[in-house]
Amino acid sequence: MYRVSGTTLPDGDQRDIFIVDGRITFEPVDDSDVLIQAALIVPGLVDLHAHLALWSPAGDDASDEDRATASARAHVDAGVLALREPGAPNHASKGLGPDRGLPRTVTGGRFLAPPGRYFPGLAREVPEAQLVPAALEELAHSQAWVKIIGDSPLGGDGITRTYSDAGLYEVSRAVHDAGGRIAVHCSLPETINGAVEAGFDSLEHATFMPPDLLASVLDADIAWIPTLSISDPIRSMVRQLGYSSSSVEYVEACLDAQPETVRQAVDAGVVVLAGTDAGMVPHGMVRREVELLIAAGIEPETAIGAASWNARRWLGLPLIEEGAPADLVAYRDDPRDDPSVLAEPAVVVLDGTVLRRPVG
C-alpha cells in the first residue's frame, strides 16, 4: 500500500492518493508507504504516435520483439504510461503492457500503402481494390486501430496522394462497421479533406493543414496529432529525396506555418493531442512535443493535457479517480512552469507497481 500526496491534474485538487491492490482510492489507509508529498501529480504521460520497431535503443540487429520492448521501456522511463502505435512494419508491439513493466500499448497493425509508395520494408503493400479486406485483417490483429498511408513523399517530385477519396471512404466505413478506429498519415490539404469527409478518427501529421479546413475537422470531431517534433527531419528528408527547389520551398513554408495553425486549431476547439512520431525521432521524448506545443502559443496546462489526461480520455483510459488502475506520475516541481520538468519524474506508478521512487 502506498500514498502519494499533492496537487492532481487536471482538477487542481490537493489530495492524498492511496494505492491498494493496484488501484486508486481516496479512502485513508493506515501504515501506507509514503512515496512523495507536496508533488504535482498527473495520470501518466501519453505518446499517441510512436513506432516501436523503428530507431529502437536495442539496435537494428535485434529481434522485432526486442526492438519494440526496448523502445517501450524508453517511454516508460520518461513517465509515458500509455502509447499508441498507429502502424508498424510488423506485429511485435501487440500485447506489450504493464504486466511487463511497459506502457499500456495500443497498436494499429501494419501500415497500409500502395505498392512502391512507402519506405521499403515498412508497409504492407495494398492496391486500393484490396484496401478494405487488408484493413479488416489488420483490425482483427490489433483489435483497435488501422493506419492508412494517405499520401507519400515517394514516387515523384513532392508529396502525392496514394488512395482516392472513394477508397478512403470505403475503408473508413468498413473499419467503423467492424468496431475499430482508423488513422490516416496525411500531409496534403486534399488528403486531409478526403479523410475528414470519410470520417477518419485521427489525422496523423496533417503537416500542410490550411486554416480554412479547421472548421470541418472540428465539426467531424476528428483528433489532430500534428507531430511537431519531426519538422527538422522532414526538412532533411525532402532534400535527401532530391525534390526540386520549388517543392522544397513549399514543404518548408508549410512546416513554418504549422505551429500557428496548431494554435488556431486549439483556439477553435479542435482536439489536438501529442505524439512524437518516435521512430523518426528518439523514443521517450514526448516532453519535447509538449515544449513545441507551448512554443506554438498553447497554454502550458493545455499542452501537458494533450500528452496526459486528454490523450488518456481519447484512448478510453481512466484518470486519477476512485477505483481506477493506479497509473500516475509525480513531479517535485510544476511542469506548467517549466515543461522540462516532465523529463524528471520523481515517482512513476504503473498499474499499481512502483517503477520509480525518490532516492534517499
Tab-separated table of C-alpha atoms in Angstrom:
chain	number	residue	atom	x	y	z
A	1	MET	CA	0.000	0.000	0.000
A	2	TYR	CA	1.319	3.418	-0.978
A	3	ARG	CA	0.431	7.078	-0.563
A	4	VAL	CA	1.139	9.935	-2.952
A	5	SER	CA	0.158	13.461	-1.902
A	6	GLY	CA	-0.041	16.752	-3.723
A	7	THR	CA	-1.858	18.674	-6.439
A	8	THR	CA	-3.567	16.467	-9.025
A	9	LEU	CA	-4.201	17.471	-12.608
A	10	PRO	CA	-6.405	18.211	-14.402
A	11	ASP	CA	-8.703	19.118	-11.484
A	12	GLY	CA	-6.095	21.010	-9.424
A	13	ASP	CA	-7.261	19.448	-6.159
A	14	GLN	CA	-4.983	18.780	-3.212
A	15	ARG	CA	-5.259	15.066	-2.495
A	16	ASP	CA	-3.878	12.096	-0.668
A	17	ILE	CA	-3.931	9.221	-3.150
A	18	PHE	CA	-3.717	5.699	-1.796
A	19	ILE	CA	-2.760	2.693	-3.905
A	20	VAL	CA	-4.202	-0.612	-2.748
A	21	ASP	CA	-4.146	-3.846	-4.756
A	22	GLY	CA	-3.024	-1.906	-7.813
A	23	ARG	CA	-5.912	0.573	-7.715
A	24	ILE	CA	-6.502	4.142	-6.615
A	25	THR	CA	-8.568	5.033	-3.588
A	26	PHE	CA	-9.038	8.275	-1.702
A	27	GLU	CA	-10.064	6.445	1.460
A	28	PRO	CA	-7.234	6.769	4.005
A	29	VAL	CA	-5.171	3.640	4.580
A	30	ASP	CA	-3.108	3.356	7.740
A	31	ASP	CA	0.583	2.479	7.548
A	32	SER	CA	0.866	3.317	3.854
A	33	ASP	CA	4.331	3.690	2.360
A	34	VAL	CA	4.621	7.405	1.552
A	35	LEU	CA	6.231	7.771	-1.864
A	36	ILE	CA	6.108	11.565	-2.150
A	37	GLN	CA	4.386	14.606	-0.665
A	38	ALA	CA	3.728	18.119	-1.966
A	39	ALA	CA	4.046	16.820	-5.522
A	40	LEU	CA	2.415	17.721	-8.834
A	41	ILE	CA	0.614	14.545	-9.928
A	42	VAL	CA	-0.650	13.615	-13.399
A	43	PRO	CA	-2.273	10.378	-14.607
A	44	GLY	CA	0.738	9.331	-16.663
A	45	LEU	CA	2.070	10.790	-19.884
A	46	VAL	CA	0.950	9.506	-23.289
A	47	ASP	CA	2.656	9.413	-26.687
A	48	LEU	CA	-0.049	8.944	-29.310
A	49	HIS	CA	2.278	8.429	-32.264
A	50	ALA	CA	5.228	6.103	-31.712
A	51	HIS	CA	6.639	3.346	-33.921
A	52	LEU	CA	8.345	0.962	-31.553
A	53	ALA	CA	10.171	-1.104	-34.171
A	54	LEU	CA	11.984	1.956	-35.552
A	55	TRP	CA	15.041	3.746	-34.087
A	56	SER	CA	14.928	1.334	-31.149
A	57	PRO	CA	17.543	1.535	-28.401
A	58	ALA	CA	18.000	-2.218	-28.990
A	59	GLY	CA	19.502	-1.550	-32.421
A	60	ASP	CA	18.506	-2.691	-35.900
A	61	ASP	CA	20.015	-6.159	-35.481
A	62	ALA	CA	17.806	-7.053	-32.516
A	63	SER	CA	14.682	-9.160	-32.927
A	64	ASP	CA	11.342	-7.493	-33.659
A	65	GLU	CA	10.181	-8.158	-30.102
A	66	ASP	CA	13.385	-6.872	-28.515
A	67	ARG	CA	13.257	-3.658	-30.557
A	68	ALA	CA	9.645	-2.998	-29.581
A	69	THR	CA	10.316	-3.782	-25.927
A	70	ALA	CA	13.397	-1.548	-25.702
A	71	SER	CA	11.544	1.349	-27.304
A	72	ALA	CA	8.587	0.935	-24.950
A	73	ARG	CA	10.961	0.894	-21.985
A	74	ALA	CA	12.481	4.207	-23.097
A	75	HIS	CA	8.984	5.686	-22.986
A	76	VAL	CA	8.079	4.357	-19.544
A	77	ASP	CA	11.410	5.616	-18.187
A	78	ALA	CA	10.229	9.100	-19.239
A	79	GLY	CA	6.893	8.734	-17.431
A	80	VAL	CA	4.899	7.654	-20.500
A	81	LEU	CA	2.357	5.120	-19.237
A	82	ALA	CA	0.290	4.751	-22.414
A	83	LEU	CA	1.294	4.524	-26.068
A	84	ARG	CA	-0.484	4.361	-29.369
A	85	GLU	CA	1.394	2.884	-32.286
A	86	PRO	CA	-0.522	3.951	-35.396
A	87	GLY	CA	1.035	1.492	-37.785
A	88	ALA	CA	4.209	-0.563	-37.783
A	89	PRO	CA	6.279	-2.730	-40.127
A	90	ASN	CA	5.369	-5.805	-38.051
A	91	HIS	CA	3.097	-7.012	-35.268
A	92	ALA	CA	5.690	-7.174	-32.487
A	93	SER	CA	4.053	-4.476	-30.318
A	94	LYS	CA	0.828	-6.393	-29.809
A	95	GLY	CA	0.488	-7.423	-26.171
A	96	LEU	CA	3.034	-5.040	-24.641
A	97	GLY	CA	1.792	-3.621	-21.384
A	98	PRO	CA	2.002	-3.278	-17.603
A	99	ASP	CA	2.446	-6.991	-16.970
A	100	ARG	CA	5.919	-6.484	-18.436
A	101	GLY	CA	6.514	-3.123	-16.785
A	102	LEU	CA	5.763	-1.332	-20.070
A	103	PRO	CA	3.189	1.276	-21.098
A	104	ARG	CA	-0.353	0.312	-21.977
A	105	THR	CA	0.167	-0.076	-25.724
A	106	VAL	CA	-2.476	0.223	-28.430
A	107	THR	CA	-1.332	-0.747	-31.916
A	108	GLY	CA	-2.755	-0.239	-35.390
A	109	GLY	CA	-1.254	-3.304	-37.011
A	110	ARG	CA	0.810	-2.753	-40.146
A	111	PHE	CA	0.884	0.409	-42.222
A	112	LEU	CA	-1.222	0.075	-45.375
A	113	ALA	CA	0.130	1.728	-48.536
A	114	PRO	CA	0.033	1.076	-52.289
A	115	PRO	CA	2.922	-0.910	-53.787
A	116	GLY	CA	6.081	1.175	-54.060
A	117	ARG	CA	4.589	4.204	-52.324
A	118	TYR	CA	6.152	3.961	-48.884
A	119	PHE	CA	9.608	3.380	-47.469
A	120	PRO	CA	10.864	-0.103	-48.408
A	121	GLY	CA	10.039	-2.821	-45.910
A	122	LEU	CA	7.839	-0.678	-43.673
A	123	ALA	CA	4.343	-1.023	-45.129
A	124	ARG	CA	2.037	-3.823	-46.088
A	125	GLU	CA	1.622	-3.044	-49.784
A	126	VAL	CA	-2.042	-2.981	-50.775
A	127	PRO	CA	-3.650	-1.775	-54.027
A	128	GLU	CA	-6.812	0.244	-53.497
A	129	ALA	CA	-9.018	-2.632	-54.678
A	130	GLN	CA	-7.714	-4.738	-51.774
A	131	LEU	CA	-7.634	-1.988	-49.158
A	132	VAL	CA	-10.826	-2.913	-47.283
A	133	PRO	CA	-10.043	-6.625	-46.742
A	134	ALA	CA	-6.449	-5.775	-45.777
A	135	ALA	CA	-7.656	-3.176	-43.278
A	136	LEU	CA	-10.068	-5.644	-41.716
A	137	GLU	CA	-7.261	-8.194	-41.385
A	138	GLU	CA	-5.084	-5.639	-39.571
A	139	LEU	CA	-8.005	-4.677	-37.360
A	140	ALA	CA	-8.574	-8.328	-36.472
A	141	HIS	CA	-4.970	-8.404	-35.295
A	142	SER	CA	-4.882	-5.088	-33.442
A	143	GLN	CA	-8.451	-5.185	-32.069
A	144	ALA	CA	-8.300	-1.386	-32.038
A	145	TRP	CA	-6.863	0.677	-34.887
A	146	VAL	CA	-5.953	0.624	-38.570
A	147	LYS	CA	-3.486	3.047	-40.197
A	148	ILE	CA	-3.685	4.176	-43.832
A	149	ILE	CA	-0.875	5.999	-45.656
A	150	GLY	CA	-2.960	8.666	-47.376
A	151	ASP	CA	-0.136	10.431	-49.189
A	152	SER	CA	3.528	9.716	-49.659
A	153	PRO	CA	6.841	11.518	-50.172
A	154	LEU	CA	7.907	8.738	-52.571
A	155	GLY	CA	7.001	8.407	-56.213
A	156	GLY	CA	7.827	11.783	-57.691
A	157	ASP	CA	8.842	15.368	-57.038
A	158	GLY	CA	6.853	16.225	-53.958
A	159	ILE	CA	4.253	14.559	-51.793
A	160	THR	CA	1.372	12.958	-53.695
A	161	ARG	CA	-1.882	11.137	-52.938
A	162	THR	CA	-1.950	7.359	-52.586
A	163	TYR	CA	-5.626	6.388	-52.303
A	164	SER	CA	-8.683	8.117	-53.748
A	165	ASP	CA	-11.405	9.826	-51.739
A	166	ALA	CA	-13.679	6.912	-52.567
A	167	GLY	CA	-11.073	4.456	-51.282
A	168	LEU	CA	-10.712	6.398	-48.027
A	169	TYR	CA	-14.477	6.476	-47.554
A	170	GLU	CA	-14.919	2.756	-48.143
A	171	VAL	CA	-12.133	1.704	-45.794
A	172	SER	CA	-13.259	4.091	-43.071
A	173	ARG	CA	-16.811	2.799	-43.249
A	174	ALA	CA	-15.661	-0.835	-43.178
A	175	VAL	CA	-13.387	-0.342	-40.166
A	176	HIS	CA	-16.059	1.513	-38.224
A	177	ASP	CA	-18.692	-1.103	-39.071
A	178	ALA	CA	-16.286	-3.694	-37.626
A	179	GLY	CA	-15.951	-1.712	-34.386
A	180	GLY	CA	-12.483	-0.243	-34.986
A	181	ARG	CA	-10.936	3.189	-35.331
A	182	ILE	CA	-8.890	4.423	-38.249
A	183	ALA	CA	-5.963	6.824	-38.594
A	184	VAL	CA	-4.528	8.445	-41.688
A	185	HIS	CA	-0.972	9.548	-42.397
A	186	CYS	CA	-1.560	12.789	-44.269
A	187	SER	CA	0.234	15.933	-45.322
A	188	LEU	CA	-1.632	17.446	-48.278
A	189	PRO	CA	-4.792	19.541	-47.852
A	190	GLU	CA	-6.652	17.312	-50.309
A	191	THR	CA	-5.727	14.196	-48.336
A	192	ILE	CA	-6.775	15.849	-45.084
A	193	ASN	CA	-10.095	16.889	-46.619
A	194	GLY	CA	-10.663	13.403	-48.031
A	195	ALA	CA	-10.060	11.852	-44.618
A	196	VAL	CA	-12.356	14.346	-42.928
A	197	GLU	CA	-15.130	13.643	-45.431
A	198	ALA	CA	-14.552	9.903	-44.955
A	199	GLY	CA	-14.924	10.162	-41.173
A	200	PHE	CA	-11.464	9.072	-40.057
A	201	ASP	CA	-10.793	9.198	-36.322
A	202	SER	CA	-7.381	10.860	-36.373
A	203	LEU	CA	-5.185	12.937	-38.639
A	204	GLU	CA	-1.538	11.980	-38.206
A	205	HIS	CA	0.806	14.867	-39.029
A	206	ALA	CA	-1.568	16.868	-41.306
A	207	THR	CA	1.571	18.902	-41.920
A	208	PHE	CA	0.122	21.193	-44.580
A	209	MET	CA	-3.187	21.791	-42.789
A	210	PRO	CA	-4.761	25.001	-44.131
A	211	PRO	CA	-6.633	27.063	-41.535
A	212	ASP	CA	-9.783	27.006	-43.653
A	213	LEU	CA	-10.125	23.247	-43.019
A	214	LEU	CA	-10.161	23.582	-39.241
A	215	ALA	CA	-13.916	24.135	-39.049
A	216	SER	CA	-14.506	20.879	-40.939
A	217	VAL	CA	-12.115	18.992	-38.656
A	218	LEU	CA	-13.940	20.385	-35.623
A	219	ASP	CA	-17.390	19.550	-36.995
A	220	ALA	CA	-16.271	15.989	-37.769
A	221	ASP	CA	-14.837	15.575	-34.244
A	222	ILE	CA	-11.527	14.254	-35.610
A	223	ALA	CA	-8.387	14.432	-33.484
A	224	TRP	CA	-5.242	16.015	-34.893
A	225	ILE	CA	-1.860	14.660	-33.819
A	226	PRO	CA	0.484	17.186	-35.509
A	227	THR	CA	3.831	15.562	-34.538
A	228	LEU	CA	5.668	18.888	-34.441
A	229	SER	CA	8.776	17.018	-33.300
A	230	ILE	CA	9.549	15.826	-36.823
A	231	SER	CA	9.756	19.222	-38.524
A	232	ASP	CA	13.544	19.150	-38.845
A	233	PRO	CA	13.709	15.508	-40.025
A	234	ILE	CA	11.148	16.301	-42.733
A	235	ARG	CA	13.235	19.243	-43.923
A	236	SER	CA	16.242	16.931	-44.225
A	237	MET	CA	14.265	14.125	-45.852
A	238	VAL	CA	12.895	16.159	-48.759
A	239	ARG	CA	16.406	17.250	-49.648
A	240	GLN	CA	17.695	13.693	-49.450
A	241	LEU	CA	14.870	12.595	-51.756
A	242	GLY	CA	16.071	15.071	-54.367
A	243	TYR	CA	12.976	17.289	-54.515
A	244	SER	CA	13.163	20.328	-56.759
A	245	SER	CA	13.868	23.669	-55.131
A	246	SER	CA	10.233	24.742	-55.573
A	247	SER	CA	8.956	21.586	-53.843
A	248	VAL	CA	11.459	22.027	-51.001
A	249	GLU	CA	10.359	25.626	-50.585
A	250	TYR	CA	6.695	24.576	-50.451
A	251	VAL	CA	7.363	21.947	-47.791
A	252	GLU	CA	9.406	24.351	-45.692
A	253	ALA	CA	6.790	27.097	-45.945
A	254	CYS	CA	4.117	24.668	-44.752
A	255	LEU	CA	6.305	23.483	-41.876
A	256	ASP	CA	6.950	27.097	-40.879
A	257	ALA	CA	3.196	27.735	-40.826
A	258	GLN	CA	2.198	24.567	-38.961
A	259	PRO	CA	2.723	25.768	-35.362
A	260	GLU	CA	0.469	28.791	-35.899
A	261	THR	CA	-2.198	26.576	-37.466
A	262	VAL	CA	-1.977	24.216	-34.494
A	263	ARG	CA	-2.525	27.182	-32.165
A	264	GLN	CA	-5.548	28.250	-34.209
A	265	ALA	CA	-6.887	24.700	-34.062
A	266	VAL	CA	-6.678	24.615	-30.262
A	267	ASP	CA	-8.320	28.039	-30.032
A	268	ALA	CA	-11.123	26.786	-32.306
A	269	GLY	CA	-11.762	23.731	-30.135
A	270	VAL	CA	-10.203	21.058	-32.349
A	271	VAL	CA	-8.928	18.067	-30.374
A	272	VAL	CA	-5.132	18.423	-30.673
A	273	LEU	CA	-3.131	15.677	-28.969
A	274	ALA	CA	0.554	14.916	-28.504
A	275	GLY	CA	2.522	12.379	-30.490
A	276	THR	CA	6.189	12.497	-31.374
A	277	ASP	CA	6.480	10.100	-34.334
A	278	ALA	CA	9.095	8.287	-32.273
A	279	GLY	CA	10.989	6.077	-34.652
A	280	MET	CA	11.674	9.110	-36.803
A	281	VAL	CA	12.951	10.820	-33.635
A	282	PRO	CA	14.157	9.069	-30.441
A	283	HIS	CA	11.741	7.302	-28.129
A	284	GLY	CA	10.756	8.734	-24.752
A	285	MET	CA	10.666	12.379	-25.870
A	286	VAL	CA	7.019	13.388	-25.526
A	287	ARG	CA	8.124	16.276	-23.320
A	288	ARG	CA	9.705	17.760	-26.458
A	289	GLU	CA	6.328	17.666	-28.196
A	290	VAL	CA	4.799	19.435	-25.199
A	291	GLU	CA	7.504	22.106	-25.391
A	292	LEU	CA	6.789	22.627	-29.092
A	293	LEU	CA	3.058	22.953	-28.452
A	294	ILE	CA	3.817	25.604	-25.846
A	295	ALA	CA	6.187	27.358	-28.246
A	296	ALA	CA	3.326	27.439	-30.768
A	297	GLY	CA	1.339	29.570	-28.326
A	298	ILE	CA	-0.684	26.934	-26.477
A	299	GLU	CA	-1.165	27.318	-22.731
A	300	PRO	CA	1.190	25.023	-20.785
A	301	GLU	CA	-1.600	23.183	-18.965
A	302	THR	CA	-3.411	22.543	-22.262
A	303	ALA	CA	-0.182	21.280	-23.842
A	304	ILE	CA	0.501	18.935	-20.922
A	305	GLY	CA	-3.092	17.716	-21.097
A	306	ALA	CA	-2.554	16.863	-24.762
A	307	ALA	CA	0.168	14.477	-23.568
A	308	SER	CA	-1.667	13.217	-20.489
A	309	TRP	CA	-5.283	13.408	-19.340
A	310	ASN	CA	-6.860	14.454	-22.657
A	311	ALA	CA	-4.899	11.797	-24.533
A	312	ARG	CA	-5.948	9.180	-21.968
A	313	ARG	CA	-9.594	10.164	-22.254
A	314	TRP	CA	-9.365	9.902	-26.034
A	315	LEU	CA	-7.956	6.391	-25.715
A	316	GLY	CA	-10.688	5.474	-23.231
A	317	LEU	CA	-8.327	5.208	-20.254
A	318	PRO	CA	-9.246	6.457	-16.755
A	319	LEU	CA	-7.565	9.322	-14.946
A	320	ILE	CA	-6.792	9.662	-11.229
A	321	GLU	CA	-10.155	8.505	-9.919
A	322	GLU	CA	-11.616	6.178	-7.335
A	323	GLY	CA	-11.156	2.535	-8.281
A	324	ALA	CA	-9.071	3.205	-11.394
A	325	PRO	CA	-5.877	1.257	-12.091
A	326	ALA	CA	-3.064	3.157	-10.397
A	327	ASP	CA	-1.288	4.874	-13.279
A	328	LEU	CA	0.330	8.119	-12.215
A	329	VAL	CA	3.471	10.200	-12.430
A	330	ALA	CA	4.537	12.718	-9.774
A	331	TYR	CA	6.970	15.621	-10.020
A	332	ARG	CA	8.716	17.644	-7.331
A	333	ASP	CA	8.337	20.817	-9.417
A	334	ASP	CA	5.440	22.033	-11.548
A	335	PRO	CA	5.875	21.309	-15.283
A	336	ARG	CA	3.359	24.050	-16.045
A	337	ASP	CA	6.070	26.482	-15.000
A	338	ASP	CA	8.872	24.602	-16.753
A	339	PRO	CA	7.953	21.772	-19.156
A	340	SER	CA	11.488	20.363	-18.996
A	341	VAL	CA	10.438	19.036	-15.566
A	342	LEU	CA	8.490	16.346	-17.463
A	343	ALA	CA	11.811	14.648	-18.198
A	344	GLU	CA	12.448	14.057	-14.486
A	345	PRO	CA	9.516	12.284	-12.812
A	346	ALA	CA	10.181	11.619	-9.135
A	347	VAL	CA	7.581	8.842	-8.934
A	348	VAL	CA	6.246	6.538	-11.631
A	349	VAL	CA	3.477	4.065	-10.797
A	350	LEU	CA	2.076	1.788	-13.495
A	351	ASP	CA	-0.908	-0.430	-12.734
A	352	GLY	CA	-0.050	-0.155	-9.051
A	353	THR	CA	3.600	-1.165	-9.458
A	354	VAL	CA	6.130	1.440	-8.361
A	355	LEU	CA	8.649	1.765	-11.178
A	356	ARG	CA	10.410	4.819	-9.765
A	357	ARG	CA	10.520	6.428	-6.349
A	358	PRO	CA	12.618	9.243	-4.866
A	359	VAL	CA	16.141	8.272	-3.923
A	360	GLY	CA	17.112	8.818	-0.332
